[in-house]
């Protein structure tokens, strides 16, 4: 019964995640939510058309990330958002507001190029446009955050205390 495209949210179902922006945006496919939290019961009652999957074991969650057509990150207040990298590592492009956390993940700080997703103040538009992002680009961007790259960047920014 689920119609494509699949848009996915993973995270705590709470106010600070701004999940209502995802649930209320115009969308012609299926919305999927993985997670629980204080707003879950209230939102499940309001959005009966959403597929509510609860908290999943990591191997099953990876399969859900990979099956999604787009990952939607509606938070405006998170500083990074590891779930975006998890989705992108599975080849799923991201749609998000152009705020600090998503900008940190999607914008190459050297080139200024957005890769692996779409940033827009119109979340529905970003979600629709992200469907056109090649899955390999999302994965490539996620790989730029490897432990090797992160460690190298950390070491490069250490200050000598002589």
PDB file of C-alpha atoms in Angstrom:
ATOM      1  CA  UNK A   1       0.000   0.000   0.000  1.00  0.00           C
ATOM      2  CA  UNK A   2       2.966   2.343   0.415  1.00  0.00           C
ATOM      3  CA  UNK A   3       3.516   4.642  -2.537  1.00  0.00           C
ATOM      4  CA  UNK A   4       6.867   5.926  -3.689  1.00  0.00           C
ATOM      5  CA  UNK A   5       8.684   8.130  -3.248  1.00  0.00           C
ATOM      6  CA  UNK A   6       9.535   7.245   0.370  1.00  0.00           C
ATOM      7  CA  UNK A   7      10.560  10.175   2.559  1.00  0.00           C
ATOM      8  CA  UNK A   8      12.177   9.235   5.855  1.00  0.00           C
ATOM      9  CA  UNK A   9      12.700  10.861   9.258  1.00  0.00           C
ATOM     10  CA  UNK A  10      14.844   9.156  11.889  1.00  0.00           C
ATOM     11  CA  UNK A  11      15.156  10.575  15.368  1.00  0.00           C
ATOM     12  CA  UNK A  12      13.497  11.427  18.625  1.00  0.00           C
ATOM     13  CA  UNK A  13       9.864  12.415  18.100  1.00  0.00           C
ATOM     14  CA  UNK A  14      10.051  15.664  20.050  1.00  0.00           C
ATOM     15  CA  UNK A  15       9.636  19.426  19.702  1.00  0.00           C
ATOM     16  CA  UNK A  16      13.311  20.251  19.156  1.00  0.00           C
ATOM     17  CA  UNK A  17      13.430  17.972  16.087  1.00  0.00           C
ATOM     18  CA  UNK A  18      10.746  20.091  14.364  1.00  0.00           C
ATOM     19  CA  UNK A  19       9.198  16.872  13.031  1.00  0.00           C
ATOM     20  CA  UNK A  20       5.868  18.594  12.409  1.00  0.00           C
ATOM     21  CA  UNK A  21       7.511  20.464   9.503  1.00  0.00           C
ATOM     22  CA  UNK A  22       8.157  17.077   7.890  1.00  0.00           C
ATOM     23  CA  UNK A  23       4.759  15.590   8.709  1.00  0.00           C
ATOM     24  CA  UNK A  24       2.744  18.597   7.538  1.00  0.00           C
ATOM     25  CA  UNK A  25       4.585  19.370   4.289  1.00  0.00           C
ATOM     26  CA  UNK A  26       2.854  18.561   1.003  1.00  0.00           C
ATOM     27  CA  UNK A  27       4.032  15.133  -0.196  1.00  0.00           C
ATOM     28  CA  UNK A  28       2.642  12.723  -2.771  1.00  0.00           C
ATOM     29  CA  UNK A  29       4.514   9.620  -1.590  1.00  0.00           C
ATOM     30  CA  UNK A  30       4.840   7.849   1.745  1.00  0.00           C
ATOM     31  CA  UNK A  31       6.263   9.437   4.880  1.00  0.00           C
ATOM     32  CA  UNK A  32       8.118   7.083   7.235  1.00  0.00           C
ATOM     33  CA  UNK A  33       9.159   7.834  10.816  1.00  0.00           C
ATOM     34  CA  UNK A  34      11.674   5.764  12.781  1.00  0.00           C
ATOM     35  CA  UNK A  35      11.872   6.799  16.411  1.00  0.00           C
ATOM     36  CA  UNK A  36       9.871   7.417  19.553  1.00  0.00           C
ATOM     37  CA  UNK A  37       9.469  10.322  21.911  1.00  0.00           C
ATOM     38  CA  UNK A  38       7.111  12.529  23.867  1.00  0.00           C
ATOM     39  CA  UNK A  39       5.130  13.665  20.794  1.00  0.00           C
ATOM     40  CA  UNK A  40       4.724  10.198  19.247  1.00  0.00           C
ATOM     41  CA  UNK A  41       1.208   9.382  20.480  1.00  0.00           C
ATOM     42  CA  UNK A  42      -0.148  12.836  19.624  1.00  0.00           C
ATOM     43  CA  UNK A  43       1.423  12.862  16.145  1.00  0.00           C
ATOM     44  CA  UNK A  44       0.389   9.277  15.357  1.00  0.00           C
ATOM     45  CA  UNK A  45      -3.214  10.323  16.024  1.00  0.00           C
ATOM     46  CA  UNK A  46      -2.891  13.419  13.806  1.00  0.00           C
ATOM     47  CA  UNK A  47      -0.969  11.754  10.962  1.00  0.00           C
ATOM     48  CA  UNK A  48      -2.533   8.335  10.448  1.00  0.00           C
ATOM     49  CA  UNK A  49      -1.195   8.176   6.865  1.00  0.00           C
ATOM     50  CA  UNK A  50       2.420   8.107   8.114  1.00  0.00           C
ATOM     51  CA  UNK A  51       4.236   4.777   8.519  1.00  0.00           C
ATOM     52  CA  UNK A  52       5.408   4.743  12.151  1.00  0.00           C
ATOM     53  CA  UNK A  53       8.198   2.183  12.644  1.00  0.00           C
ATOM     54  CA  UNK A  54       9.336   3.002  16.176  1.00  0.00           C
ATOM     55  CA  UNK A  55      12.909   2.352  17.272  1.00  0.00           C
ATOM     56  CA  UNK A  56      14.649  -0.221  15.083  1.00  0.00           C
ATOM     57  CA  UNK A  57      17.759  -2.359  15.611  1.00  0.00           C
ATOM     58  CA  UNK A  58      20.739  -0.850  13.735  1.00  0.00           C
ATOM     59  CA  UNK A  59      20.881  -3.513  10.952  1.00  0.00           C
ATOM     60  CA  UNK A  60      17.170  -3.061  10.211  1.00  0.00           C
ATOM     61  CA  UNK A  61      17.486   0.736  10.360  1.00  0.00           C
ATOM     62  CA  UNK A  62      20.292   0.610   7.771  1.00  0.00           C
ATOM     63  CA  UNK A  63      17.934  -1.245   5.430  1.00  0.00           C
ATOM     64  CA  UNK A  64      15.233   1.400   5.948  1.00  0.00           C
ATOM     65  CA  UNK A  65      17.742   4.187   5.225  1.00  0.00           C
ATOM     66  CA  UNK A  66      18.782   2.394   2.026  1.00  0.00           C
ATOM     67  CA  UNK A  67      15.175   1.812   0.931  1.00  0.00           C
ATOM     68  CA  UNK A  68      14.186   5.468   1.370  1.00  0.00           C
ATOM     69  CA  UNK A  69      14.212   7.798  -1.617  1.00  0.00           C
ATOM     70  CA  UNK A  70      15.017  10.876   0.461  1.00  0.00           C
ATOM     71  CA  UNK A  71      15.930  11.569   4.065  1.00  0.00           C
ATOM     72  CA  UNK A  72      14.254  14.641   5.562  1.00  0.00           C
ATOM     73  CA  UNK A  73      16.021  16.515   8.351  1.00  0.00           C
ATOM     74  CA  UNK A  74      13.563  19.164   9.609  1.00  0.00           C
ATOM     75  CA  UNK A  75      15.517  20.313  12.673  1.00  0.00           C
ATOM     76  CA  UNK A  76      16.587  23.948  12.771  1.00  0.00           C
ATOM     77  CA  UNK A  77      18.616  23.675  15.978  1.00  0.00           C
ATOM     78  CA  UNK A  78      20.930  20.636  15.801  1.00  0.00           C
ATOM     79  CA  UNK A  79      24.630  21.287  15.647  1.00  0.00           C
ATOM     80  CA  UNK A  80      25.504  18.382  13.350  1.00  0.00           C
ATOM     81  CA  UNK A  81      22.913  15.656  12.811  1.00  0.00           C
ATOM     82  CA  UNK A  82      24.688  12.323  12.506  1.00  0.00           C
ATOM     83  CA  UNK A  83      21.486  10.805  11.067  1.00  0.00           C
ATOM     84  CA  UNK A  84      22.121  12.750   7.858  1.00  0.00           C
ATOM     85  CA  UNK A  85      25.477  11.009   7.422  1.00  0.00           C
ATOM     86  CA  UNK A  86      23.899   7.648   8.244  1.00  0.00           C
ATOM     87  CA  UNK A  87      21.311   8.171   5.498  1.00  0.00           C
ATOM     88  CA  UNK A  88      23.901   9.420   3.020  1.00  0.00           C
ATOM     89  CA  UNK A  89      26.219   6.482   3.793  1.00  0.00           C
ATOM     90  CA  UNK A  90      23.327   4.294   2.592  1.00  0.00           C
ATOM     91  CA  UNK A  91      23.070   6.370  -0.591  1.00  0.00           C
ATOM     92  CA  UNK A  92      20.000   8.346   0.456  1.00  0.00           C
ATOM     93  CA  UNK A  93      20.089  12.082  -0.327  1.00  0.00           C
ATOM     94  CA  UNK A  94      19.084  14.619   2.329  1.00  0.00           C
ATOM     95  CA  UNK A  95      16.582  17.479   2.341  1.00  0.00           C
ATOM     96  CA  UNK A  96      17.017  20.094   5.067  1.00  0.00           C
ATOM     97  CA  UNK A  97      16.668  23.714   6.049  1.00  0.00           C
ATOM     98  CA  UNK A  98      19.787  25.846   5.382  1.00  0.00           C
ATOM     99  CA  UNK A  99      20.857  26.054   9.043  1.00  0.00           C
ATOM    100  CA  UNK A 100      24.127  25.256  10.840  1.00  0.00           C
ATOM    101  CA  UNK A 101      23.913  21.453  11.249  1.00  0.00           C
ATOM    102  CA  UNK A 102      22.800  20.595   7.705  1.00  0.00           C
ATOM    103  CA  UNK A 103      25.179  23.175   6.237  1.00  0.00           C
ATOM    104  CA  UNK A 104      28.050  21.537   8.114  1.00  0.00           C
ATOM    105  CA  UNK A 105      27.117  18.144   6.666  1.00  0.00           C
ATOM    106  CA  UNK A 106      26.099  19.100   3.121  1.00  0.00           C
ATOM    107  CA  UNK A 107      28.398  22.005   2.233  1.00  0.00           C
ATOM    108  CA  UNK A 108      32.058  21.352   1.502  1.00  0.00           C
ATOM    109  CA  UNK A 109      33.744  23.998   3.658  1.00  0.00           C
ATOM    110  CA  UNK A 110      36.613  24.405   1.159  1.00  0.00           C
ATOM    111  CA  UNK A 111      34.628  24.689  -2.072  1.00  0.00           C
ATOM    112  CA  UNK A 112      31.261  25.888  -0.767  1.00  0.00           C
ATOM    113  CA  UNK A 113      29.526  23.273  -2.945  1.00  0.00           C
ATOM    114  CA  UNK A 114      26.443  21.479  -1.615  1.00  0.00           C
ATOM    115  CA  UNK A 115      26.740  17.737  -2.183  1.00  0.00           C
ATOM    116  CA  UNK A 116      24.482  14.851  -1.247  1.00  0.00           C
ATOM    117  CA  UNK A 117      21.339  16.840  -0.635  1.00  0.00           C
ATOM    118  CA  UNK A 118      19.332  20.031  -0.972  1.00  0.00           C
ATOM    119  CA  UNK A 119      19.103  22.976   1.424  1.00  0.00           C
ATOM    120  CA  UNK A 120      16.036  25.227   1.217  1.00  0.00           C
ATOM    121  CA  UNK A 121      13.732  27.258   3.432  1.00  0.00           C
ATOM    122  CA  UNK A 122      10.932  25.375   1.642  1.00  0.00           C
ATOM    123  CA  UNK A 123      11.307  21.858   3.080  1.00  0.00           C
ATOM    124  CA  UNK A 124       8.798  20.311   0.661  1.00  0.00           C
ATOM    125  CA  UNK A 125      10.684  21.808  -2.289  1.00  0.00           C
ATOM    126  CA  UNK A 126      14.024  20.590  -0.908  1.00  0.00           C
ATOM    127  CA  UNK A 127      12.560  17.113  -0.446  1.00  0.00           C
ATOM    128  CA  UNK A 128      11.233  16.995  -3.993  1.00  0.00           C
ATOM    129  CA  UNK A 129      14.501  18.297  -5.480  1.00  0.00           C
ATOM    130  CA  UNK A 130      16.579  15.842  -3.430  1.00  0.00           C
ATOM    131  CA  UNK A 131      14.907  13.017  -5.344  1.00  0.00           C
ATOM    132  CA  UNK A 132      17.043  14.054  -8.332  1.00  0.00           C
ATOM    133  CA  UNK A 133      20.346  13.787  -6.454  1.00  0.00           C
ATOM    134  CA  UNK A 134      22.243  10.702  -7.631  1.00  0.00           C
ATOM    135  CA  UNK A 135      22.536   8.233  -4.745  1.00  0.00           C
ATOM    136  CA  UNK A 136      26.262   7.810  -5.334  1.00  0.00           C
ATOM    137  CA  UNK A 137      26.781  11.549  -4.631  1.00  0.00           C
ATOM    138  CA  UNK A 138      25.132  11.234  -1.237  1.00  0.00           C
ATOM    139  CA  UNK A 139      27.370   8.287  -0.403  1.00  0.00           C
ATOM    140  CA  UNK A 140      30.499  10.084  -1.665  1.00  0.00           C
ATOM    141  CA  UNK A 141      29.751  13.052   0.586  1.00  0.00           C
ATOM    142  CA  UNK A 142      29.244  10.782   3.602  1.00  0.00           C
ATOM    143  CA  UNK A 143      32.596   9.125   2.946  1.00  0.00           C
ATOM    144  CA  UNK A 144      34.273  12.532   3.251  1.00  0.00           C
ATOM    145  CA  UNK A 145      33.482  12.210   6.983  1.00  0.00           C
ATOM    146  CA  UNK A 146      35.487   9.005   7.411  1.00  0.00           C
ATOM    147  CA  UNK A 147      37.505   8.476  10.605  1.00  0.00           C
ATOM    148  CA  UNK A 148      40.663   8.922   8.539  1.00  0.00           C
ATOM    149  CA  UNK A 149      39.529  12.296   7.190  1.00  0.00           C
ATOM    150  CA  UNK A 150      38.186  13.440  10.569  1.00  0.00           C
ATOM    151  CA  UNK A 151      41.420  12.465  12.339  1.00  0.00           C
ATOM    152  CA  UNK A 152      43.538  14.180   9.696  1.00  0.00           C
ATOM    153  CA  UNK A 153      41.508  17.381  10.014  1.00  0.00           C
ATOM    154  CA  UNK A 154      41.766  17.245  13.796  1.00  0.00           C
ATOM    155  CA  UNK A 155      45.551  16.806  13.691  1.00  0.00           C
ATOM    156  CA  UNK A 156      45.883  19.611  11.138  1.00  0.00           C
ATOM    157  CA  UNK A 157      44.120  21.995  13.505  1.00  0.00           C
ATOM    158  CA  UNK A 158      46.106  21.180  16.653  1.00  0.00           C
ATOM    159  CA  UNK A 159      48.075  24.079  18.035  1.00  0.00           C
ATOM    160  CA  UNK A 160      51.572  23.486  19.318  1.00  0.00           C
ATOM    161  CA  UNK A 161      52.079  24.470  22.973  1.00  0.00           C
ATOM    162  CA  UNK A 162      55.813  25.166  23.206  1.00  0.00           C
TER     163      UNK A 162
END
